Coordinates of N, CA and C in Angstrom, one line a residue:
E1 N -12.1 38.8 -47.0 CA -12.4 40.2 -47.2 C -12.1 40.9 -45.9
D2 N -11.5 42.1 -46.0 CA -11.2 42.9 -44.8 C -12.3 43.8 -44.4
L3 N -12.9 43.6 -43.3 CA -14.0 44.5 -42.8 C -13.5 45.1 -41.5
S4 N -12.2 45.4 -41.3 CA -11.7 45.8 -40.0 C -12.4 47.1 -39.5
R5 N -12.8 47.9 -40.4 CA -13.5 49.1 -39.9 C -14.8 48.8 -39.3
F6 N -15.4 47.6 -39.5 CA -16.6 47.2 -38.9 C -16.4 46.2 -37.8
G7 N -15.2 46.0 -37.3 CA -15.0 45.3 -36.1 C -14.2 44.0 -36.3
G8 N -13.6 43.7 -37.5 CA -12.9 42.5 -37.6 C -12.9 42.0 -39.0
R9 N -12.3 40.8 -39.2 CA -12.2 40.2 -40.5 C -13.4 39.2 -40.7
V10 N -13.9 39.0 -41.8 CA -15.0 38.0 -42.0 C -14.4 36.6 -41.9
R11 N -14.8 35.9 -41.0 CA -14.3 34.5 -40.8 C -15.3 33.5 -41.2
D12 N -16.5 33.8 -41.1 CA -17.5 32.8 -41.5 C -18.8 33.5 -41.9
V13 N -19.7 32.8 -42.6 CA -21.0 33.3 -42.9 C -22.0 32.6 -42.0
A14 N -22.8 33.4 -41.4 CA -23.8 32.8 -40.5 C -24.7 31.9 -41.3
E15 N -24.9 30.7 -40.9 CA -25.7 29.8 -41.6 C -27.1 30.3 -41.9
L16 N -27.8 30.8 -40.9 CA -29.1 31.3 -41.0 C -29.3 32.5 -41.9
D17 N -28.2 33.3 -41.9 CA -28.3 34.5 -42.7 C -27.4 34.5 -43.9
R18 N -27.2 33.4 -44.5 CA -26.2 33.3 -45.6 C -26.4 34.1 -46.8
L19 N -27.7 34.6 -47.0 CA -27.9 35.4 -48.2 C -27.4 36.9 -48.0
V20 N -27.6 37.3 -46.8 CA -27.5 38.8 -46.5 C -26.4 39.2 -45.6
F21 N -26.0 38.4 -44.6 CA -25.1 38.9 -43.6 C -23.8 38.2 -43.5
V22 N -22.8 38.8 -43.1 CA -21.6 38.2 -42.7 C -21.4 38.6 -41.2
R23 N -20.7 37.8 -40.5 CA -20.4 38.1 -39.1 C -18.9 38.4 -39.0
P24 N -18.5 39.6 -38.6 CA -17.1 39.9 -38.5 C -16.6 39.3 -37.2
G25 N -15.3 38.9 -37.2 CA -14.7 38.4 -36.0 C -15.1 36.9 -35.7
A26 N -14.1 36.3 -35.0 CA -14.4 34.9 -34.7 C -15.3 34.7 -33.5
D27 N -15.4 35.7 -32.6 CA -16.1 35.5 -31.4 C -17.6 35.9 -31.5
H28 N -18.0 36.5 -32.7 CA -19.3 36.9 -33.0 C -19.8 38.0 -32.0
A29 N -18.8 38.7 -31.4 CA -19.2 39.8 -30.5 C -19.8 41.0 -31.2
A30 N -19.2 41.3 -32.4 CA -19.7 42.4 -33.2 C -21.0 42.0 -33.9
P31 N -21.9 43.0 -34.2 CA -23.2 42.7 -34.8 C -22.9 42.1 -36.2
P32 N -23.9 41.4 -36.7 CA -23.8 41.0 -38.1 C -23.8 42.2 -39.0
V33 N -23.3 42.0 -40.2 CA -23.2 43.1 -41.2 C -24.0 42.8 -42.4
F34 N -24.9 43.7 -42.8 CA -25.6 43.6 -44.1 C -24.8 44.6 -45.0
A35 N -24.2 44.0 -46.0 CA -23.4 44.8 -46.9 C -23.9 44.7 -48.3
R36 N -24.2 45.8 -49.0 CA -24.8 45.8 -50.3 C -24.2 46.9 -51.1
G37 N -24.3 46.8 -52.4 CA -24.0 48.0 -53.3 C -25.3 48.8 -53.4
T38 N -25.2 49.8 -54.2 CA -26.5 50.6 -54.5 C -27.4 49.8 -55.3
S39 N -28.7 49.9 -55.1 CA -29.7 49.1 -55.8 C -29.8 49.6 -57.3
Y40 N -30.0 50.9 -57.5 CA -30.2 51.4 -58.8 C -29.6 52.8 -58.9
P41 N -28.3 52.9 -59.1 CA -27.6 54.2 -59.0 C -28.1 55.3 -60.0
L42 N -28.6 54.9 -61.2 CA -29.1 55.9 -62.1 C -30.3 56.6 -61.5
A43 N -31.2 55.9 -60.9 CA -32.4 56.6 -60.3 C -32.0 57.5 -59.1
E44 N -31.0 57.0 -58.3 CA -30.6 57.8 -57.2 C -29.9 59.1 -57.7
R45 N -29.1 58.9 -58.7 CA -28.4 60.1 -59.2 C -29.3 61.1 -59.9
C46 N -30.5 60.6 -60.3 CA -31.5 61.5 -60.9 C -32.5 62.0 -59.8
G47 N -32.2 61.7 -58.6 CA -33.1 62.3 -57.5 C -34.0 61.4 -56.8
W48 N -34.1 60.1 -57.2 CA -35.0 59.2 -56.5 C -34.3 58.7 -55.3
P49 N -35.1 58.5 -54.2 CA -34.5 58.0 -52.9 C -34.0 56.5 -53.1
S50 N -33.1 56.1 -52.2 CA -32.5 54.8 -52.3 C -33.6 53.7 -52.0
L51 N -33.6 52.7 -52.9 CA -34.4 51.5 -52.6 C -33.9 50.7 -51.4
Q52 N -32.6 50.7 -51.2 CA -32.1 50.0 -50.0 C -32.6 50.7 -48.7
L53 N -32.7 52.0 -48.7 CA -33.2 52.7 -47.5 C -34.7 52.4 -47.4
A54 N -35.4 52.4 -48.5 CA -36.9 52.1 -48.5 C -37.1 50.7 -48.0
A55 N -36.2 49.8 -48.2 CA -36.4 48.4 -47.8 C -36.0 48.2 -46.3
R56 N -35.4 49.2 -45.7 CA -34.9 49.0 -44.3 C -36.1 48.6 -43.4
P57 N -37.3 49.2 -43.4 CA -38.3 48.7 -42.4 C -38.6 47.2 -42.6
F58 N -38.6 46.7 -43.9 CA -38.9 45.3 -44.1 C -37.8 44.5 -43.5
R59 N -36.5 44.9 -43.7 CA -35.4 44.1 -43.2 C -35.5 44.2 -41.6
R60 N -35.8 45.3 -41.1 CA -35.9 45.4 -39.6 C -36.9 44.5 -39.0
A61 N -38.0 44.2 -39.8 CA -39.0 43.3 -39.3 C -38.5 41.9 -39.3
L62 N -37.4 41.6 -40.0 CA -36.9 40.2 -40.1 C -35.7 40.1 -39.1
Y63 N -35.1 41.2 -38.7 CA -33.9 41.1 -37.8 C -34.4 40.6 -36.4
T64 N -33.5 39.8 -35.8 CA -33.7 39.4 -34.4 C -32.7 40.0 -33.5
E65 N -31.7 40.8 -34.1 CA -30.7 41.5 -33.3 C -30.3 42.7 -34.0
T66 N -29.5 43.5 -33.4 CA -29.0 44.7 -34.1 C -28.0 44.3 -35.2
V67 N -28.2 45.0 -36.3 CA -27.4 44.7 -37.5 C -26.7 46.0 -38.0
R68 N -25.5 45.9 -38.4 CA -24.8 47.0 -39.1 C -25.1 46.9 -40.6
E69 N -25.8 48.0 -41.1 CA -26.1 48.0 -42.5 C -25.1 48.9 -43.2
V70 N -24.5 48.4 -44.2 CA -23.4 49.2 -45.0 C -23.8 49.2 -46.4
F71 N -24.0 50.4 -47.0 CA -24.3 50.5 -48.5 C -24.2 51.9 -48.9
P72 N -23.9 52.1 -50.2 CA -23.7 53.5 -50.7 C -25.1 54.1 -51.1
V73 N -25.1 55.4 -51.0 CA -26.3 56.2 -51.5 C -25.7 57.4 -52.2
W74 N -26.4 58.0 -53.1 CA -26.0 59.2 -53.8 C -26.3 60.4 -52.9
D75 N -25.3 61.2 -52.7 CA -25.5 62.4 -51.9 C -25.5 63.6 -52.8
A76 N -26.8 64.0 -53.1 CA -27.0 65.1 -54.1 C -26.3 66.4 -53.7
P77 N -26.3 66.8 -52.5 CA -25.6 68.1 -52.2 C -24.1 68.1 -52.5
T78 N -23.4 67.0 -52.3 CA -22.0 67.0 -52.6 C -21.7 66.4 -54.0
G79 N -22.8 65.9 -54.7 CA -22.6 65.3 -56.0 C -21.7 64.1 -56.0
S80 N -21.7 63.3 -54.9 CA -20.9 62.1 -54.8 C -21.5 61.0 -54.0
V81 N -20.9 59.9 -54.0 CA -21.4 58.7 -53.3 C -21.0 58.9 -51.8
K82 N -22.0 58.5 -50.9 CA -21.7 58.5 -49.5 C -22.1 57.1 -49.0
W83 N -21.1 56.6 -48.2 CA -21.3 55.2 -47.7 C -22.0 55.3 -46.3
L84 N -23.2 54.7 -46.2 CA -23.9 54.6 -44.9 C -23.3 53.4 -44.1
S85 N -23.2 53.6 -42.9 CA -22.8 52.5 -42.0 C -23.6 52.7 -40.7
D86 N -24.8 52.1 -40.6 CA -25.7 52.4 -39.5 C -26.0 51.1 -38.7
L87 N -26.0 51.3 -37.4 CA -26.5 50.2 -36.6 C -28.0 50.3 -36.6
V88 N -28.7 49.2 -37.0 CA -30.1 49.1 -37.2 C -30.7 48.1 -36.2
E89 N -31.6 48.6 -35.4 CA -32.3 47.7 -34.4 C -33.4 47.0 -35.1
P90 N -33.8 45.8 -34.5 CA -35.0 45.1 -35.0 C -36.2 45.9 -34.8
L91 N -37.2 45.7 -35.6 CA -38.4 46.4 -35.5 C -39.3 45.8 -34.4
G92 N -39.7 46.6 -33.5 CA -40.5 46.1 -32.3 C -41.9 45.7 -32.8
S93 N -42.6 44.9 -32.0 CA -43.9 44.5 -32.3 C -44.9 45.7 -32.3
G94 N -45.8 45.6 -33.2 CA -46.8 46.7 -33.3 C -46.3 47.9 -34.1
A95 N -45.2 47.8 -34.7 CA -44.7 49.0 -35.5 C -45.5 49.2 -36.7
S96 N -45.7 50.4 -37.2 CA -46.5 50.6 -38.3 C -45.8 51.0 -39.6
L97 N -44.4 50.7 -39.6 CA -43.7 51.1 -40.8 C -43.8 50.1 -41.9
V98 N -44.3 48.9 -41.6 CA -44.4 47.8 -42.6 C -45.8 47.3 -42.5
P99 N -46.3 46.7 -43.6 CA -47.7 46.1 -43.5 C -47.9 45.3 -42.3
H100 N -49.1 45.4 -41.7 CA -49.4 44.7 -40.4 C -49.2 43.2 -40.5
D101 N -49.4 42.6 -41.7 CA -49.2 41.2 -41.9 C -47.9 40.7 -42.4
W102 N -46.9 41.7 -42.4 CA -45.5 41.3 -42.7 C -44.8 40.7 -41.5
P103 N -44.0 39.6 -41.6 CA -43.6 38.9 -42.8 C -44.6 37.8 -43.2
A104 N -45.7 37.6 -42.6 CA -46.6 36.6 -43.0 C -47.0 36.7 -44.4
R105 N -47.2 37.9 -44.9 CA -47.5 38.2 -46.3 C -46.2 38.3 -47.0
T106 N -45.9 37.4 -47.9 CA -44.6 37.4 -48.5 C -44.7 37.5 -50.0
D107 N -45.5 38.3 -50.5 CA -45.7 38.5 -51.9 C -44.7 39.5 -52.5
P108 N -43.7 39.0 -53.3 CA -42.7 39.9 -53.8 C -43.3 41.1 -54.6
L109 N -44.4 40.9 -55.2 CA -45.0 42.0 -56.0 C -45.5 43.1 -55.1
A110 N -46.1 42.7 -54.0 CA -46.6 43.7 -53.0 C -45.5 44.4 -52.3
I111 N -44.4 43.7 -52.0 CA -43.2 44.3 -51.4 C -42.6 45.3 -52.4
A112 N -42.4 44.9 -53.7 CA -41.9 45.8 -54.7 C -42.7 47.0 -54.9
A113 N -44.1 46.8 -54.9 CA -45.0 48.0 -55.0 C -44.8 48.9 -53.8
A114 N -44.7 48.4 -52.6 CA -44.5 49.2 -51.4 C -43.2 50.0 -51.5
L115 N -42.1 49.3 -52.0 CA -40.8 50.0 -52.1 C -40.9 51.1 -53.1
L116 N -41.5 50.9 -54.2 CA -41.6 51.9 -55.3 C -42.5 53.1 -54.8
E117 N -43.5 52.7 -54.1 CA -44.4 53.8 -53.5 C -43.6 54.6 -52.5
A118 N -42.7 54.0 -51.7 CA -41.9 54.7 -50.7 C -40.9 55.7 -51.3
V119 N -40.5 55.4 -52.6 CA -39.5 56.3 -53.2 C -40.2 57.2 -54.3
G120 N -41.5 57.2 -54.3 CA -42.2 58.1 -55.2 C -42.5 57.6 -56.6
G121 N -42.5 56.3 -56.7 CA -42.8 55.7 -58.1 C -41.6 55.2 -58.7
K122 N -41.8 54.5 -59.8 CA -40.6 54.0 -60.5 C -40.0 55.0 -61.5
F123 N -38.7 54.9 -61.5 CA -37.9 55.8 -62.4 C -38.0 55.3 -63.8
D124 N -37.8 54.0 -64.0 CA -37.9 53.4 -65.3 C -38.1 51.9 -65.1
D125 N -38.2 51.1 -66.2 CA -38.5 49.7 -66.0 C -37.4 49.0 -65.3
G126 N -36.1 49.4 -65.4 CA -35.0 48.8 -64.7 C -35.1 49.0 -63.2
H127 N -35.6 50.2 -62.8 CA -35.8 50.5 -61.4 C -36.9 49.6 -60.8
E128 N -38.0 49.4 -61.6 CA -39.0 48.5 -61.2 C -38.6 47.1 -61.0
E129 N -37.7 46.6 -62.0 CA -37.2 45.3 -61.9 C -36.3 45.1 -60.6
T130 N -35.5 46.2 -60.3 CA -34.7 46.2 -59.2 C -35.5 46.1 -57.9
A131 N -36.6 46.8 -57.8 CA -37.5 46.7 -56.7 C -38.1 45.3 -56.6
L132 N -38.4 44.7 -57.7 CA -38.9 43.3 -57.7 C -37.9 42.4 -57.1
L133 N -36.6 42.6 -57.5 CA -35.5 41.7 -57.0 C -35.4 41.9 -55.5
L134 N -35.5 43.1 -55.0 CA -35.4 43.4 -53.6 C -36.6 42.7 -52.9
G135 N -37.8 42.8 -53.5 CA -39.0 42.2 -53.0 C -38.8 40.7 -52.9
C136 N -38.2 40.1 -53.9 CA -38.0 38.6 -54.0 C -37.0 38.2 -52.9
E137 N -35.9 39.0 -52.7 CA -35.0 38.7 -51.7 C -35.6 38.8 -50.3
L138 N -36.4 39.8 -50.0 CA -37.1 39.9 -48.7 C -38.1 38.8 -48.5
A139 N -38.8 38.5 -49.6 CA -39.8 37.4 -49.4 C -39.1 36.1 -49.2
A140 N -38.0 35.8 -49.9 CA -37.3 34.6 -49.7 C -36.8 34.5 -48.3
R141 N -36.3 35.5 -47.8 CA -35.8 35.5 -46.4 C -36.9 35.3 -45.4
A142 N -38.0 36.0 -45.6 CA -39.2 35.8 -44.7 C -39.8 34.4 -44.8
R143 N -39.8 33.8 -46.0 CA -40.3 32.5 -46.1 C -39.3 31.4 -45.7
G144 N -38.1 31.8 -45.6 CA -37.0 30.8 -45.2 C -36.5 30.0 -46.3
T145 N -36.8 30.4 -47.6 CA -36.4 29.6 -48.7 C -35.0 30.1 -49.2
Y146 N -34.6 31.3 -48.9 CA -33.3 31.9 -49.3 C -33.0 31.8 -50.7
S147 N -34.0 31.7 -51.6 CA -33.8 31.5 -53.0 C -34.6 32.6 -53.7
V148 N -33.8 33.7 -54.2 CA -34.4 34.7 -55.0 C -35.0 34.2 -56.3
L149 N -34.3 33.2 -56.9 CA -34.7 32.6 -58.1 C -36.1 31.9 -57.9
D150 N -36.2 31.2 -56.9 CA -37.5 30.6 -56.6 C -38.6 31.6 -56.5
E151 N -38.3 32.7 -55.8 CA -39.3 33.8 -55.7 C -39.6 34.4 -57.0
L152 N -38.6 34.6 -57.9 CA -38.9 35.2 -59.2 C -39.8 34.2 -60.0
E153 N -39.5 32.9 -59.9 CA -40.4 32.0 -60.6 C -41.8 32.0 -60.1
R154 N -41.9 32.1 -58.8 CA -43.3 32.2 -58.2 C -44.0 33.5 -58.7
V155 N -43.3 34.6 -58.8 CA -43.9 35.8 -59.3 C -44.3 35.7 -60.8
D156 N -43.4 35.0 -61.6 CA -43.7 34.8 -63.0 C -44.9 34.0 -63.2
R157 N -45.1 33.0 -62.3 CA -46.3 32.2 -62.4 C -47.6 33.0 -62.0
L158 N -47.4 33.9 -61.0 CA -48.6 34.6 -60.5 C -48.9 35.8 -61.4
E159 N -47.9 36.5 -61.9 CA -48.1 37.7 -62.6 C -47.1 37.9 -63.7
P160 N -47.3 37.2 -64.8 CA -46.3 37.4 -65.9 C -46.3 38.8 -66.4
G161 N -45.1 39.3 -66.7 CA -44.9 40.6 -67.2 C -45.2 41.7 -66.2
F162 N -44.5 41.6 -65.0 CA -44.6 42.5 -63.9 C -44.5 43.9 -64.4
D163 N -45.5 44.7 -64.2 CA -45.5 46.1 -64.5 C -46.6 46.8 -63.6
A164 N -46.4 46.8 -62.3 CA -47.4 47.2 -61.4 C -47.7 48.7 -61.3
L165 N -46.6 49.5 -61.4 CA -46.8 50.9 -61.2 C -46.4 51.8 -62.3
P166 N -47.1 52.9 -62.5 CA -46.7 53.8 -63.6 C -45.4 54.5 -63.2
L167 N -44.8 55.2 -64.2 CA -43.6 55.9 -63.9 C -43.9 57.0 -62.9
G168 N -43.0 57.3 -62.0 CA -43.1 58.3 -61.0 C -43.0 59.7 -61.6
P169 N -43.2 60.7 -60.8 CA -43.1 62.1 -61.4 C -41.6 62.4 -61.7
A170 N -41.4 63.2 -62.6 CA -40.0 63.7 -63.0 C -39.5 64.6 -61.9
L171 N -38.3 64.3 -61.5 CA -37.7 65.2 -60.4 C -36.6 66.0 -61.1
P172 N -36.4 67.2 -60.5 CA -35.4 68.1 -61.1 C -34.0 67.5 -61.1

């Protein structure tokens, strides 16, 4: 895959970060790249903030170095998709943007609830399920299991029929 605009071609996948990151270039001089699509485009197009942006503080708590995050968001003023390409620093100790016990507390349900709260509530059930998948991905990474499916099974055992939050307010 050509990622020349981010500093090189993808030559390998970093072993430790195999779920989320690719390292451009053979010399690893460029920062790792977190590349994703939009989490839930329907909600974004209807005015809800991006779940990927809401998850950034959690990802920053897991980063050990600067990472380039690349993903699309809906740009309401222009009525089109805008690609973000941001250099994101690791979260320093004592930061208050994520729960004080993160990443020690790796409950995907709590993470999903925090993400939905950060975007003003759930848009619909699909939005909630997407937040749960992001919560599972973050929990898997924090726990070092790297298995979203294992985390989903753990959630199913703990809380069958996940439906933690009511629908958020309607936005114009």
